[in-house]
GROMACS .gro file of C-alpha atoms in nm:
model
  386
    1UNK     CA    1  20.397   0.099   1.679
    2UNK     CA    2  20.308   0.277   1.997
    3UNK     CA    3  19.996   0.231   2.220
    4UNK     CA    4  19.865   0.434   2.475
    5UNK     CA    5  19.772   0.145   2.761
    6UNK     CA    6  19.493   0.316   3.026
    7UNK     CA    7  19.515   0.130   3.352
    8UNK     CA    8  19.739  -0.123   3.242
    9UNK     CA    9  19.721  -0.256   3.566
   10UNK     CA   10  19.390  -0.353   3.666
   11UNK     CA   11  19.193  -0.600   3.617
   12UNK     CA   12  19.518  -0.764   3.789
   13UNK     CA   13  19.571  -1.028   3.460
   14UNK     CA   14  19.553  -0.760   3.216
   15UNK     CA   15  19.933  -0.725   3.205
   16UNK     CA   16  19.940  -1.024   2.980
   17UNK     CA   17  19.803  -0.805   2.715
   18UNK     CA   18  20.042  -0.557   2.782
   19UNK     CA   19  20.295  -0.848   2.777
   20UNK     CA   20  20.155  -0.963   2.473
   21UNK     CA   21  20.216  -0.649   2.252
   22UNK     CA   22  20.582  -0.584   2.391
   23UNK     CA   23  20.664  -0.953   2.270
   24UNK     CA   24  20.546  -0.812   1.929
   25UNK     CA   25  20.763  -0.527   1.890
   26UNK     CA   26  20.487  -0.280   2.030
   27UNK     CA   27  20.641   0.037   2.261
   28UNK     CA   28  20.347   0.022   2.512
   29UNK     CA   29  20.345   0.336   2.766
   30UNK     CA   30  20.121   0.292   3.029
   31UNK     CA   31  19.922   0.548   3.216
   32UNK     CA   32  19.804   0.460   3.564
   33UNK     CA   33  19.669   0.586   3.906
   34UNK     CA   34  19.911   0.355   4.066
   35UNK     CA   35  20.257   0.418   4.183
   36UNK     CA   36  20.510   0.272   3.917
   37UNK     CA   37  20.693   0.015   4.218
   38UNK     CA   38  20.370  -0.120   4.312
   39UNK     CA   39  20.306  -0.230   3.960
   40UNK     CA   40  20.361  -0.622   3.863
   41UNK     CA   41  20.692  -0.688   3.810
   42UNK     CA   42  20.600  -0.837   3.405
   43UNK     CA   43  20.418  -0.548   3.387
   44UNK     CA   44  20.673  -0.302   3.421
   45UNK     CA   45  20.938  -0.501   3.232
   46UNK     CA   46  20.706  -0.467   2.962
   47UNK     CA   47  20.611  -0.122   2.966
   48UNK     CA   48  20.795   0.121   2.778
   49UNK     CA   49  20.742   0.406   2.971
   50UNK     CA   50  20.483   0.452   3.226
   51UNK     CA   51  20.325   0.759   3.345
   52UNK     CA   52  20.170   0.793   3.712
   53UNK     CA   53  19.826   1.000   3.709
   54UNK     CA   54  19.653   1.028   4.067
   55UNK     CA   55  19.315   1.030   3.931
   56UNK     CA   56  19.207   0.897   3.603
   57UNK     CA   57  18.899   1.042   3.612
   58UNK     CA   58  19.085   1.365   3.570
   59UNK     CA   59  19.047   1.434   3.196
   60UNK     CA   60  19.304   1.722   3.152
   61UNK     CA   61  19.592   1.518   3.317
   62UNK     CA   62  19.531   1.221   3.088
   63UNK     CA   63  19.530   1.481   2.788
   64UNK     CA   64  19.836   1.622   2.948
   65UNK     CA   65  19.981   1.227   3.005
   66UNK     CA   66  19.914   1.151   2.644
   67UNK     CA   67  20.091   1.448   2.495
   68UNK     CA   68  20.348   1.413   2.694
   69UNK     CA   69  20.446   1.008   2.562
   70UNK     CA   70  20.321   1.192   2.222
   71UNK     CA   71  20.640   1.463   2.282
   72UNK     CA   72  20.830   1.097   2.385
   73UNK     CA   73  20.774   0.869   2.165
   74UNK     CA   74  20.588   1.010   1.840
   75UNK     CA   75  20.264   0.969   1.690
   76UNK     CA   76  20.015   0.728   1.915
   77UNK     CA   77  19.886   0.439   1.687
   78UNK     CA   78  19.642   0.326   1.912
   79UNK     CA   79  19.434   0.411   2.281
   80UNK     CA   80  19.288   0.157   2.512
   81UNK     CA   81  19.224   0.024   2.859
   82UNK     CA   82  18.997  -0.280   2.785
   83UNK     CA   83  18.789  -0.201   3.053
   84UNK     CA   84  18.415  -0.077   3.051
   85UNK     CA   85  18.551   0.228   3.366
   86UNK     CA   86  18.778   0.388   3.047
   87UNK     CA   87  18.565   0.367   2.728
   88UNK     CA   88  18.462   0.676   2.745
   89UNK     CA   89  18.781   0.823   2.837
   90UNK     CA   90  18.949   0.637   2.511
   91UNK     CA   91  18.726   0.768   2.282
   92UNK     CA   92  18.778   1.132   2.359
   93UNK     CA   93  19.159   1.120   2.363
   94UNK     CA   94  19.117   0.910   2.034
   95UNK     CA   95  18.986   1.206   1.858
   96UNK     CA   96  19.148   1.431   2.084
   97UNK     CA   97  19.504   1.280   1.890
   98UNK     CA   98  19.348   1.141   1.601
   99UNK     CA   99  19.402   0.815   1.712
  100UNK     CA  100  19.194   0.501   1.509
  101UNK     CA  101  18.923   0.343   1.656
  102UNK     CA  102  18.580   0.380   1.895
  103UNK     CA  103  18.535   0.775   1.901
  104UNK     CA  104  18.303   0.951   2.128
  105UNK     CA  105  17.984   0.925   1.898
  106UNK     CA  106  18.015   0.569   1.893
  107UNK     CA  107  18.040   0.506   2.264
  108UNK     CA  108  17.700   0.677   2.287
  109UNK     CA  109  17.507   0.478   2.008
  110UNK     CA  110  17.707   0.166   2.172
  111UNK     CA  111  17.773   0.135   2.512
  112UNK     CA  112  17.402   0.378   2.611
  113UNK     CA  113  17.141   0.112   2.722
  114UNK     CA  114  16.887   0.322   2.491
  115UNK     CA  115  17.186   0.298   2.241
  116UNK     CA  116  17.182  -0.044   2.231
  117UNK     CA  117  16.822  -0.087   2.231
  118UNK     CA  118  16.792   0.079   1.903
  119UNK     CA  119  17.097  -0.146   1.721
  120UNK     CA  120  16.950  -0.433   1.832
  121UNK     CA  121  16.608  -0.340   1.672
  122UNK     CA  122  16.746  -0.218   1.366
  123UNK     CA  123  16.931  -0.575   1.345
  124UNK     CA  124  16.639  -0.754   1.448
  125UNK     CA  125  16.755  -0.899   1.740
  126UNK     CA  126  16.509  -0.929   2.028
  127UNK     CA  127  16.550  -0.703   2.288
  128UNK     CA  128  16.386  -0.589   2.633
  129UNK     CA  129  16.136  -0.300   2.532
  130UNK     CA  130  16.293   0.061   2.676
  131UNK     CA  131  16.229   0.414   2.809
  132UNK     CA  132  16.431   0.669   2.946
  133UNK     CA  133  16.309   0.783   3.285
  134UNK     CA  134  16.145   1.070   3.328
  135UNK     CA  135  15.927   1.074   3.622
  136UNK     CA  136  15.683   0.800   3.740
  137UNK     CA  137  15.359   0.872   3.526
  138UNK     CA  138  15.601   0.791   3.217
  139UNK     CA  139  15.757   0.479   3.425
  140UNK     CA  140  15.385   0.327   3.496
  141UNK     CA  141  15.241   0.408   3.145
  142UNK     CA  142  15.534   0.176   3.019
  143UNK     CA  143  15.418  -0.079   3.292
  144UNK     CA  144  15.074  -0.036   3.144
  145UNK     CA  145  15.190  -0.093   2.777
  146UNK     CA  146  15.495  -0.433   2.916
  147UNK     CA  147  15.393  -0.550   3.217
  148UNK     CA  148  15.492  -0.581   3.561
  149UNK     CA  149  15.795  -0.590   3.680
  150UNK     CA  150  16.055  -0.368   3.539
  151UNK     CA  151  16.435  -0.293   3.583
  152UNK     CA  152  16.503   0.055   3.653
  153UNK     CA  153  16.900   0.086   3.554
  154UNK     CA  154  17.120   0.376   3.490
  155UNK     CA  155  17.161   0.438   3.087
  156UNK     CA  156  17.550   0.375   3.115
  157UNK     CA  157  17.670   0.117   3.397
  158UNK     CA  158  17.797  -0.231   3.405
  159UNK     CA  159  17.720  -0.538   3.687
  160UNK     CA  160  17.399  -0.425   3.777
  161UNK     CA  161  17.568  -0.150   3.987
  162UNK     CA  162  17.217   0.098   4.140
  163UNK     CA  163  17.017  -0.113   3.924
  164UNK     CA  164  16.629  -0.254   4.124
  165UNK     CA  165  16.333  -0.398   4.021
  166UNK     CA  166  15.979  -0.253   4.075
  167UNK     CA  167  15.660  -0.450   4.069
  168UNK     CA  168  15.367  -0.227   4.148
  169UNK     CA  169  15.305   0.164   4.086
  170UNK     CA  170  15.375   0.193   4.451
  171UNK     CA  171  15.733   0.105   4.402
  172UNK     CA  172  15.814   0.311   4.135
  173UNK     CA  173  15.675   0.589   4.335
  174UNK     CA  174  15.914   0.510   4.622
  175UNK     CA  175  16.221   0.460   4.355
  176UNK     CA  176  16.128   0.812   4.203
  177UNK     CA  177  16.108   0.956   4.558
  178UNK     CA  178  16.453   1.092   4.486
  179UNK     CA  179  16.493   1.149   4.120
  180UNK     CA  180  16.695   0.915   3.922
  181UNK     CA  181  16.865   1.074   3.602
  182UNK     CA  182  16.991   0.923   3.361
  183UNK     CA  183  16.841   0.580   3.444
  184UNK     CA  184  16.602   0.389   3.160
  185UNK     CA  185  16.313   0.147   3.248
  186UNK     CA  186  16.309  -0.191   3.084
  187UNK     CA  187  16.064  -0.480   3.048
  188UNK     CA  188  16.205  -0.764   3.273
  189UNK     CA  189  16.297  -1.090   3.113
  190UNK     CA  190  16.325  -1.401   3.308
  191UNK     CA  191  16.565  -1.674   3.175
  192UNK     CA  192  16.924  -1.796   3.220
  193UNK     CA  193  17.197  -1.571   3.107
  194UNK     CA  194  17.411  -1.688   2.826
  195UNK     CA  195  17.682  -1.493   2.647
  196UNK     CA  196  17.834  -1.437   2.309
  197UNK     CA  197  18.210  -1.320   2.363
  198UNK     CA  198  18.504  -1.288   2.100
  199UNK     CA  199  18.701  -1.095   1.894
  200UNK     CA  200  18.654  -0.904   1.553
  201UNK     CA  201  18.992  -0.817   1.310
  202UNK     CA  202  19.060  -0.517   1.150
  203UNK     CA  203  18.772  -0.583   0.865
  204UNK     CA  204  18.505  -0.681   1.151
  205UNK     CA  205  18.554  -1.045   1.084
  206UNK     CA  206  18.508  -1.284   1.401
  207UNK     CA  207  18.835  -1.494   1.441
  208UNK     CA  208  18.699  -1.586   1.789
  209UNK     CA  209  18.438  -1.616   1.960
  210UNK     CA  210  18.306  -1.840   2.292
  211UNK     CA  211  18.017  -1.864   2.489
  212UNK     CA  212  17.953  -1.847   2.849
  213UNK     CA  213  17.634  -1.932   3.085
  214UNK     CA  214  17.576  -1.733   3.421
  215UNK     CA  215  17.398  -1.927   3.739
  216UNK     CA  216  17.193  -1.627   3.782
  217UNK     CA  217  17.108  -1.373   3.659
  218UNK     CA  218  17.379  -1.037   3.778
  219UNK     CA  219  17.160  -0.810   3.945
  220UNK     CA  220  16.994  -1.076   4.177
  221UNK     CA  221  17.346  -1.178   4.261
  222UNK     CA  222  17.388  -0.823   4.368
  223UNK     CA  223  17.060  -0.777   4.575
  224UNK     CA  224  17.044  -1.052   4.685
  225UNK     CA  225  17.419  -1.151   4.752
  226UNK     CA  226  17.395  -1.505   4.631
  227UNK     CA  227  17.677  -1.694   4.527
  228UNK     CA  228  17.748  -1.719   4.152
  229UNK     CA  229  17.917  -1.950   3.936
  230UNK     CA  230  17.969  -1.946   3.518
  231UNK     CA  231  18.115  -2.187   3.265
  232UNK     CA  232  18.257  -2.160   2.942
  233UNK     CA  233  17.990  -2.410   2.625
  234UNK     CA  234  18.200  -2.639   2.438
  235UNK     CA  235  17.925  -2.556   2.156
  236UNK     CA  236  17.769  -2.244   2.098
  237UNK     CA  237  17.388  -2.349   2.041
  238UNK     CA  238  17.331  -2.250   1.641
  239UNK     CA  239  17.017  -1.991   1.736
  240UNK     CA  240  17.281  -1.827   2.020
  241UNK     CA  241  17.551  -1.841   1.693
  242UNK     CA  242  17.281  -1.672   1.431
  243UNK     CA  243  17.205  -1.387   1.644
  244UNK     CA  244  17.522  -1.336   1.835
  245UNK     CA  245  17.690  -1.287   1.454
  246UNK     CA  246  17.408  -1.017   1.317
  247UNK     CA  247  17.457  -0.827   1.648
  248UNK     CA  248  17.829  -0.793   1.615
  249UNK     CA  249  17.772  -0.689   1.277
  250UNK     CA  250  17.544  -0.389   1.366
  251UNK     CA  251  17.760  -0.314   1.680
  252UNK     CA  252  18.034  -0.223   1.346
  253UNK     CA  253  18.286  -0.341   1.559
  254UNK     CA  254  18.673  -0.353   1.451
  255UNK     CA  255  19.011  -0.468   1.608
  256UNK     CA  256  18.824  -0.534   1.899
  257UNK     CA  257  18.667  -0.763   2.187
  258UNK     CA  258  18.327  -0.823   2.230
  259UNK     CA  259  18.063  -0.919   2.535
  260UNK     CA  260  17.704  -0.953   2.449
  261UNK     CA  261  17.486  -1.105   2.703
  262UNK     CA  262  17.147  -1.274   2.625
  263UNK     CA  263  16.856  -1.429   2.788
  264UNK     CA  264  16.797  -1.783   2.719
  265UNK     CA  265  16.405  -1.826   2.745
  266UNK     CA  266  16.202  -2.122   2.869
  267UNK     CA  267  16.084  -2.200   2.482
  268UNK     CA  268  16.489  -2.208   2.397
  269UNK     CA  269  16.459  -1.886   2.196
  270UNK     CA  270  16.703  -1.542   2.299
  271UNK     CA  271  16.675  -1.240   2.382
  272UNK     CA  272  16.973  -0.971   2.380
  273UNK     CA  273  17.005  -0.825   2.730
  274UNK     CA  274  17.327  -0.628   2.611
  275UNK     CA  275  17.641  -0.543   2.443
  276UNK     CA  276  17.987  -0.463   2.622
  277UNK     CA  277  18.257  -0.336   2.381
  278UNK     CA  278  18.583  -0.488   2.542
  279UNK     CA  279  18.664  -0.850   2.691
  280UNK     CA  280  18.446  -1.046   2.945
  281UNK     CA  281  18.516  -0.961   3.300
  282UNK     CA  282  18.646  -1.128   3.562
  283UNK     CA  283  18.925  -1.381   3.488
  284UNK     CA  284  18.727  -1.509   3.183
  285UNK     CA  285  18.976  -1.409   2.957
  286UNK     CA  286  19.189  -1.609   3.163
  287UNK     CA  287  18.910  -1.921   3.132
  288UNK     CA  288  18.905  -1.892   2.742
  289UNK     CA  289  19.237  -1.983   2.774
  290UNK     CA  290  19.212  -2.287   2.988
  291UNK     CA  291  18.906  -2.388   2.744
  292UNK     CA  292  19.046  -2.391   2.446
  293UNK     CA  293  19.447  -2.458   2.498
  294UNK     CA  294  19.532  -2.102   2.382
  295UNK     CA  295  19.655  -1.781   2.449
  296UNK     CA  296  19.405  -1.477   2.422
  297UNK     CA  297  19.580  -1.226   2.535
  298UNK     CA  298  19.870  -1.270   2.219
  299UNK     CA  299  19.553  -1.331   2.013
  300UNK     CA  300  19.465  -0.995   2.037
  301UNK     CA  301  19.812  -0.874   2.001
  302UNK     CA  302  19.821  -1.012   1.677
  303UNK     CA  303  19.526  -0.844   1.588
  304UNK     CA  304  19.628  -0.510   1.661
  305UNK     CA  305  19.965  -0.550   1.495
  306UNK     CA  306  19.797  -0.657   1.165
  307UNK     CA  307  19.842  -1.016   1.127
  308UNK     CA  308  19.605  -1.161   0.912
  309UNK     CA  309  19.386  -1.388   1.109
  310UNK     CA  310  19.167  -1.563   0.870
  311UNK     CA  311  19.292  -1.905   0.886
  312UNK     CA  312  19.314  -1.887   1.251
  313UNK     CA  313  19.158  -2.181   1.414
  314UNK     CA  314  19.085  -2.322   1.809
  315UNK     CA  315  18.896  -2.582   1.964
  316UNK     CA  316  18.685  -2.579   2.259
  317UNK     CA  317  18.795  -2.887   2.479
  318UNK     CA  318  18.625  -2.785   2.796
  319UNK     CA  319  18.421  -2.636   3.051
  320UNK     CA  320  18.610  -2.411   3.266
  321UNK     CA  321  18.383  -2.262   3.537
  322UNK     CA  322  18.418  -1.962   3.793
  323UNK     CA  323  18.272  -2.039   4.119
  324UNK     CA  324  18.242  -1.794   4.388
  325UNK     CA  325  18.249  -1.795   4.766
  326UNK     CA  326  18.165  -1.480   4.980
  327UNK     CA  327  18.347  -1.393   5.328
  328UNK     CA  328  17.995  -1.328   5.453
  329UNK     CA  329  17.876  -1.687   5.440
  330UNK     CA  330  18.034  -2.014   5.614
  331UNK     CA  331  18.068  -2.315   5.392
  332UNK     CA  332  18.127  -2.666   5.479
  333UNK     CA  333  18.462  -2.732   5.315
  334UNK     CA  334  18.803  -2.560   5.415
  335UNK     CA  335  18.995  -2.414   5.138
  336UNK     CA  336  19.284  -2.715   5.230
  337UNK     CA  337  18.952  -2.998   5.199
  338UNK     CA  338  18.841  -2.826   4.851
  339UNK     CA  339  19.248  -2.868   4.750
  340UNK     CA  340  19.229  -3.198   4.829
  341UNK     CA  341  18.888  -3.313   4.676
  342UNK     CA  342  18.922  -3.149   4.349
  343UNK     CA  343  19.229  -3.269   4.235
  344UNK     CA  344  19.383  -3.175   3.943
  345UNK     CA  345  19.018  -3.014   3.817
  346UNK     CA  346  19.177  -2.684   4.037
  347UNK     CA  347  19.334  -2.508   3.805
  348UNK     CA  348  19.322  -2.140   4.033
  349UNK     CA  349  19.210  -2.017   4.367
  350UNK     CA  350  19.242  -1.602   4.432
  351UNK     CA  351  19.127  -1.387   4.673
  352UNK     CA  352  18.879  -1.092   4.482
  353UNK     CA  353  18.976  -0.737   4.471
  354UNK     CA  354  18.721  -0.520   4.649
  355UNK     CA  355  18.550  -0.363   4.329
  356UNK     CA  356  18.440  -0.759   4.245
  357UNK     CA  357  18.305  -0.845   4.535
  358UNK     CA  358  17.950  -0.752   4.488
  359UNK     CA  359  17.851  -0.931   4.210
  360UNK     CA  360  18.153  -1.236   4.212
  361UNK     CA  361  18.179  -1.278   4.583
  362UNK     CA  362  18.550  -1.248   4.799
  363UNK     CA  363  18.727  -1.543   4.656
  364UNK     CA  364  18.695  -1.784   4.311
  365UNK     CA  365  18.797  -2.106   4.247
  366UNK     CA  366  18.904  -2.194   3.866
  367UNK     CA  367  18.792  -2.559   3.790
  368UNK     CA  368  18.805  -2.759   3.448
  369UNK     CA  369  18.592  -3.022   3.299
  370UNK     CA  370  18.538  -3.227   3.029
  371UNK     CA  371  18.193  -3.333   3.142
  372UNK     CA  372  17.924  -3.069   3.233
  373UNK     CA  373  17.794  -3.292   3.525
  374UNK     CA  374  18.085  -3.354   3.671
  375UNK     CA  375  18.179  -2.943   3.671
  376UNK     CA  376  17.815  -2.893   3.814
  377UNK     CA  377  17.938  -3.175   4.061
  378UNK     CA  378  18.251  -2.924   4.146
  379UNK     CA  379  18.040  -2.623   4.202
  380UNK     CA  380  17.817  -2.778   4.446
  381UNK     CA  381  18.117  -2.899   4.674
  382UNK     CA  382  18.275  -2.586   4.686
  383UNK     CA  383  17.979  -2.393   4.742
  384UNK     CA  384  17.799  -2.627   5.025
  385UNK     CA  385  17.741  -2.425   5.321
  386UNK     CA  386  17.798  -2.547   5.674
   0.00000   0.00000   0.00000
């Protein structure tokens, strides 16, 4: 079996996945914008070939790349990167080789905010009501119609990158000062964010799944530079369960991860806020792992090789919670007190690459819990200020 890995490299733990196929039998061959000696040392033991593109953005040199490992190797069983950045990318050299899986068409009814909007409907799964913007008349009739305030986001993005909120026609005037294409306006929901994250087999069929719940809410992490923190549910809550399984089945989804964020309202009902077609971000995979005892990454290995997964069964033993620090803000503890006061609850500490630092902070700590108070306990001492 050969697969075509995009980017096997970053996010900085996704060699394990790479890792995870070789270990199988897979001939991975990587294709990459970094230099093949600065890659992780697992990484390129595992790699079958690799091949060194400056710019991935470049769409001719990755259909060059690709034909070239196709000349190497043989036919290409399977394209992917994981990562919201390539989706698009995957898809078109997919059909470009005749490769299985997401294909241009899809990424557009799937990954497009509007997209989405219109799968959750037709599933009836609540949803934020949606426009496309088209100038500011259109923006405040919707205001009219919803309600005060809105999100103004673009129609494809991910971590509330260039995404505001507007509260009066005044404001949308001033956002639509400078136009804003391909953006949509949607009805903002307050509540706490809660996810639905797993993994469908070849058939669709969900052999895992997890849940997650955010401090805040992403895009007033990223205005407003707070500092975040989210934990992995020992239980999903059965309403979260109910909808979180009838969106994955419109989503059509197959041999592949899943990330679908919801609101969690005051009343305890949900509302989907959106669907991301690969793993969570982060180092959650990395937290599944630490959650339930197991190992994600050969998980879905054994997907994409075929095993049959039907029988396949986990538990939940803990919470395992992200907390974030930012270089910008002085806290009370040293990294050397925090070592010493959590114990063995620290399972990780790491510095953030650049690209996170917006909406995770500079630095994480990785703590585990059996008891939710005493993680809430663990996120408070970490992220006292001075």
């Amino acid at each position: 079996m050969n697969v075509v890995f995009i980017s096997p490299h970053f996010p900085p733990q996704f060699f394990h996945f790479v890792s995870a196929l070789r270990e199988r039998g897979v001939k991975v061959l990587g294709i990459g914008d970094t230099p093949y000696d600065s890659l992780h040392h697992e990484l390129r033991e595992s790699l079958s070939e690799y091949f060194f593109t400056p710019n991935l953005n470049d769409y001719d040199a990755l259909l060059r790349a690709t034909g070239y490992l196709t000349w190497r190797h043989g036919r290409i069983d399977r394209i992917d990167s994981l990562n919201e950045t390539w989706l698009e990318v995957e898809s078109r050299l997919r059909e470009d080789f005749h490769v299985p899986g997401l294909l241009p068409a899809d990424i557009v009814r799937l990954r497009t905010k509007m997209g989405m909007h219109d799968v959750f409907k037709q599933a009836g799964v609540a949803h934020p009501s949606c426009i496309p913007v088209k100038d500011a008349a259109g923006v405040k009739a919707f205001a009219k119609s919803v309600g005060y305030p809105l999100v103004l986001k673009p129609d494809v993005g991910v971590g509330a990158a260039r995404t505001f909120k507007v509260s009066s026609d005044s404001e949308v005037d001033a956002a639509l000062k400078d136009p804003l294409p391909n953006y949509v306006a949607q009805a903002f929901v307050r509540g706490a964010i809660v996810t639905y994250d797993g993994l469908v087999d070849r058939e669709g069929n969900i052999i895992f799944r997890l849940s997650h719940e955010y401090s805040d809410g992403v895009m007033e992490v990223v205005l407003e530079q707070r500092d975040i923190s989210f934990w992995s549910l020992k239980e999903i809550p059965p309403a979260l369960e109910t909808l979180g399984r009838r969106a994955v089945a419109a989503l059509g989804l197959r041999e592949r991860w899943f990330h679908l964020e919801f609101f969690r309202l005051s009343d305890g009902s949900y509302v989907a806020l959106e669907a991301n077609l690969r793993p969570p971000g982060g180092f959650m995979t990395d937290q599944m792992n630490y959650a339930c005892d197991m190992d994600v990454y050969r998980l879905w290995a054994r997907v994409l090789t075929g095993d049959d997964l039907r029988d396949f069964r986990y538990t939940p033993k803990y919470h395992v919670c992200h907390v974030a620090r930012r270089a910008s803000r002085r806290y009370r503890y040293s990294h050397a007190e925090l070592v010493a006061k959590l114990g063995d609850a620290l399972l990780l500490h790491r510095e953030l690459p650049a690209v996170y630092h917006n909406a995770m902070g500079n630095e994480m700590y990785l703590t585990r819990h059996e008891r939710l108070d005493a993680m809430h306990d663990a996120v408070r001492l970490i992220q006292a200020t001075a």
